[in-house]
XYZ file of C-alpha atoms in Angstrom:
366
model
C 23.707 20.841 -7.856
C 22.485 18.539 -5.067
C 20.320 21.329 -3.667
C 18.789 21.845 -7.118
C 17.971 18.126 -7.423
C 16.370 18.125 -3.965
C 14.343 21.219 -4.838
C 13.100 19.590 -8.054
C 12.127 16.404 -6.172
C 10.316 18.465 -3.553
C 8.316 20.362 -6.197
C 7.129 17.341 -8.173
C 6.240 15.300 -5.057
C 4.046 18.196 -3.942
C 2.524 18.899 -7.348
C 1.662 15.355 -8.414
C -0.729 14.531 -5.508
C -2.654 17.773 -6.077
C -2.939 17.168 -9.824
C -3.876 13.528 -9.209
C -6.724 14.533 -6.887
C -7.966 17.033 -9.504
C -7.866 14.262 -12.119
C -9.710 11.959 -9.707
C -12.508 14.526 -9.323
C -12.793 14.848 -13.110
C -12.970 11.087 -13.837
C -14.934 9.931 -10.768
C -17.938 7.817 -11.715
C -17.204 7.928 -15.450
C -16.383 5.188 -17.914
C -12.788 5.680 -19.016
C -11.593 5.139 -22.607
C -8.207 3.536 -23.247
C -6.055 6.702 -23.459
C -7.596 8.099 -20.269
C -6.911 4.816 -18.469
C -3.260 5.272 -19.444
C -3.228 8.841 -18.066
C -4.876 7.734 -14.814
C -2.336 4.923 -14.469
C 0.518 7.398 -14.979
C -0.759 9.678 -12.211
C -1.414 6.616 -10.045
C 2.260 5.647 -10.301
C 3.352 9.229 -9.615
C 1.119 9.390 -6.541
C 2.661 6.157 -5.221
C 6.176 7.585 -5.515
C 5.081 10.881 -3.948
C 3.444 9.025 -1.060
C 6.669 7.121 -0.396
C 8.684 10.352 -0.380
C 6.373 12.142 2.059
C 6.095 9.067 4.288
C 9.880 8.947 4.557
C 9.993 12.643 5.480
C 7.425 12.086 8.243
C 9.159 8.916 9.443
C 12.464 10.766 9.697
C 10.813 13.520 11.737
C 8.882 11.362 14.231
C 11.313 8.427 14.309
C 10.585 4.735 14.586
C 8.263 2.985 15.151
C 5.870 5.926 14.648
C 7.041 6.555 11.090
C 6.130 3.109 9.761
C 2.863 3.189 11.721
C 1.780 6.451 10.033
C 2.121 5.016 6.527
C 0.582 1.633 7.371
C -2.493 3.082 9.068
C -3.012 5.843 6.502
C -2.913 3.435 3.569
C -5.127 0.895 5.307
C -7.826 3.401 6.255
C -8.164 4.481 2.651
C -7.935 0.858 1.482
C -10.907 0.059 3.714
C -12.870 2.897 2.115
C -12.049 1.487 -1.327
C -13.169 -2.040 -0.382
C -16.454 -0.852 1.136
C -17.149 1.352 -1.892
C -16.505 -1.491 -4.336
C -18.655 -3.851 -2.266
C -21.511 -1.352 -2.253
C -21.304 -1.044 -6.031
C -20.829 -4.729 -6.768
C -23.669 -6.469 -4.900
C -23.478 -10.266 -4.638
C -20.544 -10.574 -7.022
C -18.321 -8.658 -4.553
C -19.238 -10.818 -1.540
C -15.696 -12.200 -1.299
C -13.872 -8.977 -2.249
C -12.940 -8.105 1.356
C -11.615 -11.630 1.973
C -9.645 -11.716 -1.284
C -8.142 -8.263 -0.734
C -7.249 -8.836 2.929
C -5.694 -12.233 2.248
C -3.794 -10.769 -0.702
C -2.507 -8.032 1.623
C -1.313 -10.658 4.119
C 0.517 -12.628 1.423
C 2.015 -9.506 -0.160
C 3.254 -8.079 3.151
C 4.298 -11.208 5.056
C 5.937 -12.935 2.083
C 6.464 -10.389 -0.693
C 7.598 -7.321 1.295
C 9.268 -9.221 4.142
C 10.995 -11.656 1.782
C 12.242 -8.935 -0.554
C 13.534 -6.801 2.332
C 15.327 -9.722 3.994
C 16.892 -10.689 0.675
C 18.038 -7.139 -0.104
C 19.339 -6.578 3.431
C 21.146 -9.918 3.640
C 22.766 -9.545 0.218
C 24.138 -6.124 1.163
C 25.386 -7.064 4.648
C 25.604 -10.888 4.497
C 23.096 -11.141 7.388
C 19.941 -9.085 7.967
C 19.695 -8.336 11.704
C 16.465 -7.275 13.414
C 14.779 -7.288 16.824
C 13.037 -10.668 17.351
C 10.897 -9.474 20.297
C 8.995 -6.828 18.350
C 8.963 -8.714 15.055
C 7.736 -11.866 16.788
C 4.956 -9.951 18.549
C 3.841 -8.483 15.218
C 3.852 -11.889 13.509
C 1.898 -13.489 16.379
C -0.755 -10.765 16.168
C -1.043 -11.068 12.380
C -1.350 -14.871 12.652
C -4.066 -14.647 15.294
C -6.049 -12.021 13.401
C -5.802 -13.992 10.153
C -6.878 -17.220 11.859
C -9.862 -15.665 13.626
C -11.090 -13.627 10.658
C -10.197 -15.711 7.597
C -9.932 -19.352 8.691
C -12.662 -19.862 11.305
C -15.557 -18.815 8.990
C -14.876 -21.896 6.863
C -15.480 -24.202 9.850
C -18.359 -22.602 11.750
C -21.833 -24.108 11.362
C -24.082 -21.208 12.387
C -23.574 -19.206 9.192
C -24.162 -20.162 5.563
C -21.125 -21.373 3.653
C -17.908 -19.506 4.485
C -19.735 -16.790 6.412
C -19.910 -15.788 10.065
C -23.222 -15.522 11.852
C -23.985 -12.083 13.286
C -22.663 -12.805 16.826
C -19.524 -14.400 15.370
C -18.946 -11.441 13.060
C -19.312 -9.029 15.988
C -16.772 -11.051 17.966
C -14.299 -11.101 15.063
C -14.660 -7.334 14.586
C -14.182 -6.541 18.292
C -11.279 -8.988 18.622
C -9.570 -7.376 15.623
C -9.920 -3.889 17.100
C -8.775 -4.951 20.571
C -5.720 -6.861 19.335
C -4.724 -4.080 16.976
C -5.127 -1.492 19.740
C -3.024 -3.608 22.123
C -0.330 -3.981 19.508
C -0.162 -0.248 18.761
C 0.071 0.477 22.502
C 2.866 -2.064 22.848
C 4.673 -0.717 19.810
C 4.506 2.960 20.673
C 4.259 3.178 24.478
C 5.075 0.237 26.716
C 7.710 -1.633 24.696
C 8.759 0.778 21.982
C 12.373 -0.457 22.187
C 11.271 -3.862 20.854
C 10.524 -2.217 17.501
C 13.745 -0.219 17.216
C 16.986 -1.313 15.587
C 19.001 -3.759 17.722
C 21.965 -2.595 19.791
C 25.301 -4.421 19.504
C 27.351 -5.574 22.494
C 29.576 -2.545 21.972
C 26.539 -0.295 22.402
C 26.245 0.725 18.753
C 22.773 1.024 17.244
C 22.384 -0.907 14.006
C 20.623 0.751 11.084
C 20.910 4.201 12.660
C 20.158 7.265 10.576
C 22.411 10.249 11.249
C 20.870 12.719 8.799
C 19.349 15.878 10.234
C 15.555 15.418 10.662
C 13.283 17.817 8.759
C 11.588 20.738 10.487
C 8.135 20.475 12.017
C 6.711 22.667 9.246
C 8.195 20.440 6.538
C 6.815 17.335 8.239
C 3.321 18.841 8.492
C 3.392 19.822 4.814
C 4.456 16.276 3.950
C 1.636 14.907 6.104
C -0.918 16.872 4.102
C 0.587 15.821 0.778
C 0.781 12.202 1.990
C -2.966 12.270 2.659
C -3.625 13.703 -0.813
C -1.325 11.138 -2.438
C -2.999 8.207 -0.681
C -6.466 9.469 -1.566
C -5.287 9.729 -5.167
C -3.785 6.229 -5.118
C -6.928 4.552 -3.851
C -9.354 6.759 -5.788
C -7.529 6.312 -9.080
C -7.240 2.573 -8.390
C -11.023 2.505 -8.076
C -11.346 4.539 -11.269
C -9.376 1.935 -13.221
C -10.984 -1.016 -11.415
C -13.630 -1.509 -14.167
C -10.780 -1.821 -16.672
C -9.075 -4.283 -14.321
C -12.255 -6.332 -13.962
C -12.789 -6.336 -17.735
C -9.195 -7.373 -18.314
C -9.421 -10.171 -15.763
C -12.653 -11.451 -17.298
C -11.282 -11.199 -20.848
C -8.207 -13.182 -19.829
C -10.402 -15.900 -18.329
C -8.871 -15.450 -14.855
C -10.724 -16.016 -11.563
C -12.590 -13.019 -10.156
C -10.419 -13.195 -7.014
C -7.551 -11.799 -9.109
C -9.281 -8.400 -8.890
C -8.661 -8.375 -5.120
C -5.010 -9.297 -5.703
C -4.521 -6.441 -8.182
C -6.203 -3.943 -5.846
C -4.008 -5.045 -2.938
C -0.869 -4.793 -5.089
C -1.771 -1.243 -6.142
C -2.676 -0.058 -2.662
C 0.415 -1.614 -1.030
C 2.875 -0.157 -3.535
C 3.817 2.783 -1.240
C 4.671 0.438 1.656
C 6.557 -1.916 -0.650
C 8.775 0.797 -2.112
C 9.355 2.431 1.289
C 10.265 -0.913 2.892
C 12.709 -1.899 0.137
C 14.349 1.538 0.301
C 14.797 1.121 4.044
C 16.302 -2.354 3.540
C 18.765 -0.996 0.967
C 19.913 1.537 3.564
C 20.351 -1.219 6.150
C 17.248 -0.355 8.206
C 15.855 -3.893 8.346
C 13.745 -3.307 11.453
C 11.975 -0.404 9.758
C 11.252 -2.646 6.766
C 9.749 -5.358 8.955
C 7.729 -2.792 10.914
C 6.271 -1.587 7.620
C 5.535 -5.049 6.223
C 4.009 -6.719 9.267
C 2.384 -3.492 10.451
C 0.602 -3.161 7.113
C -0.637 -6.753 7.313
C -1.946 -6.184 10.814
C -3.610 -2.896 9.981
C -5.192 -4.440 6.898
C -6.912 -7.147 8.954
C -7.423 -5.195 12.168
C -9.159 -2.273 10.467
C -10.768 -3.895 7.416
C -12.687 -6.649 9.220
C -14.424 -4.264 11.686
C -15.199 -1.848 8.847
C -16.779 -4.434 6.558
C -18.589 -5.946 9.544
C -20.161 -2.549 10.252
C -20.858 -1.983 6.548
C -22.581 -5.377 6.260
C -25.479 -3.885 8.224
C -26.479 -1.780 5.223
C -24.824 -3.695 2.371
C -27.361 -5.893 0.601
C -25.049 -8.743 -0.439
C -23.501 -11.511 1.687
C -20.065 -11.240 3.324
C -17.816 -14.238 2.695
C -14.666 -14.266 4.833
C -13.633 -17.931 4.981
C -10.626 -19.107 2.981
C -10.551 -22.210 0.848
C -8.198 -25.179 1.514
C -5.452 -23.942 -0.840
C -5.243 -20.541 0.808
C -5.315 -22.111 4.283
C -2.251 -24.158 3.373
C -0.483 -21.041 2.107
C -1.362 -19.179 5.313
C -0.103 -22.073 7.467
C 3.180 -22.206 5.524
C 3.535 -18.437 5.878
C 3.065 -18.567 9.655
C 5.478 -21.500 10.033
C 8.166 -19.956 7.819
C 7.708 -16.555 9.461
C 8.084 -18.021 12.952
C 11.316 -19.813 12.045
C 12.624 -16.651 10.378
C 11.888 -14.420 13.360
C 13.193 -16.601 16.209
C 16.966 -16.100 15.579
C 16.705 -12.334 15.060
C 18.828 -12.566 11.927
C 18.272 -13.825 8.407
C 20.334 -14.893 5.408
C 19.302 -14.659 1.739
C 17.809 -18.142 2.169
C 15.014 -16.888 4.453
C 14.251 -14.098 2.024
C 14.092 -16.630 -0.797
C 11.725 -18.863 1.192
C 9.220 -16.050 1.711
C 9.474 -14.888 -1.890
C 8.839 -18.448 -3.072
C 5.644 -18.554 -1.008
C 4.603 -15.210 -2.478
C 5.210 -16.359 -6.065
C 3.342 -19.575 -5.276
C 0.375 -17.523 -4.084
C 0.384 -15.450 -7.295
C 0.587 -18.575 -9.463
C -2.293 -20.232 -7.610
C -4.338 -17.032 -7.782
C -3.962 -16.994 -11.565
C -4.397 -20.748 -11.928
C -6.291 -22.171 -8.898
């Protein structure tokens, strides 16, 4: 019976991404009526679930921290393509889309995903235990990237408004790439043990997974289907983006809400994968996914939009407003105090979730 259930899950997680990509080809560049929007949304949700399944298969094969890195980088690369495409289509009205989407990704990952995972992990085991060295390094890198790319543009005087001048934008892009490259090297080569589950005094590894890893062939098949699923997620999100923009405008909400919705859709695979890991007691994997996604979002998006600004006609606004700066400062402060002990109670999870809900409320009602 169990084998039959696994076989059924394997079939639908392989079929849905293929069908979703076919649907994406059929609807690309077309105006979608209401029923078709519903169908696209259904396949979008199925692609998210399929992406999570295949990411978990790959993560189990390659182990941590490579598994969380694969999903974070794959999603972010396609997210960058979505942002650049929407900016090219939107002209001046999409000048702040990159900023809104990147900042939304930071708030979703550092407060929403991290807070939810800490809460789930702490409620199941009273205390959520993780490695403070690796988690602290990730948080420090995210904070630095966010400050350089999203805060400084609001205070520089060379550019116009909340924009970098060309030399400043080049510096921000190169700094983002260098810091992200250093972090990946630290995470996967020089100090990989900082991003693995902690070891108790008795020598036991917390959050260990004893299941037999999948074969190399299975992992490669999952890698291909993961790529298809992520392409479907981002492509279908773009297909329904006109409906999202129309809905936001009809509701009288700020245009920045579009960036929030896009970030929520794109980060769904990481969110589900991280919460699943937390439910199984793998808190370090959850934090690797959350903070790694935030870092990849800034470290790859800023250089990409900086390069795209050469041929994009509209301006590129990166600087945050005062309200979002306060939220970012609170996030960094709360994150630092959460990481230092290497363990968290439901209170820390609640603190981060409160900041996330506050961000959503202020996005809807600035």
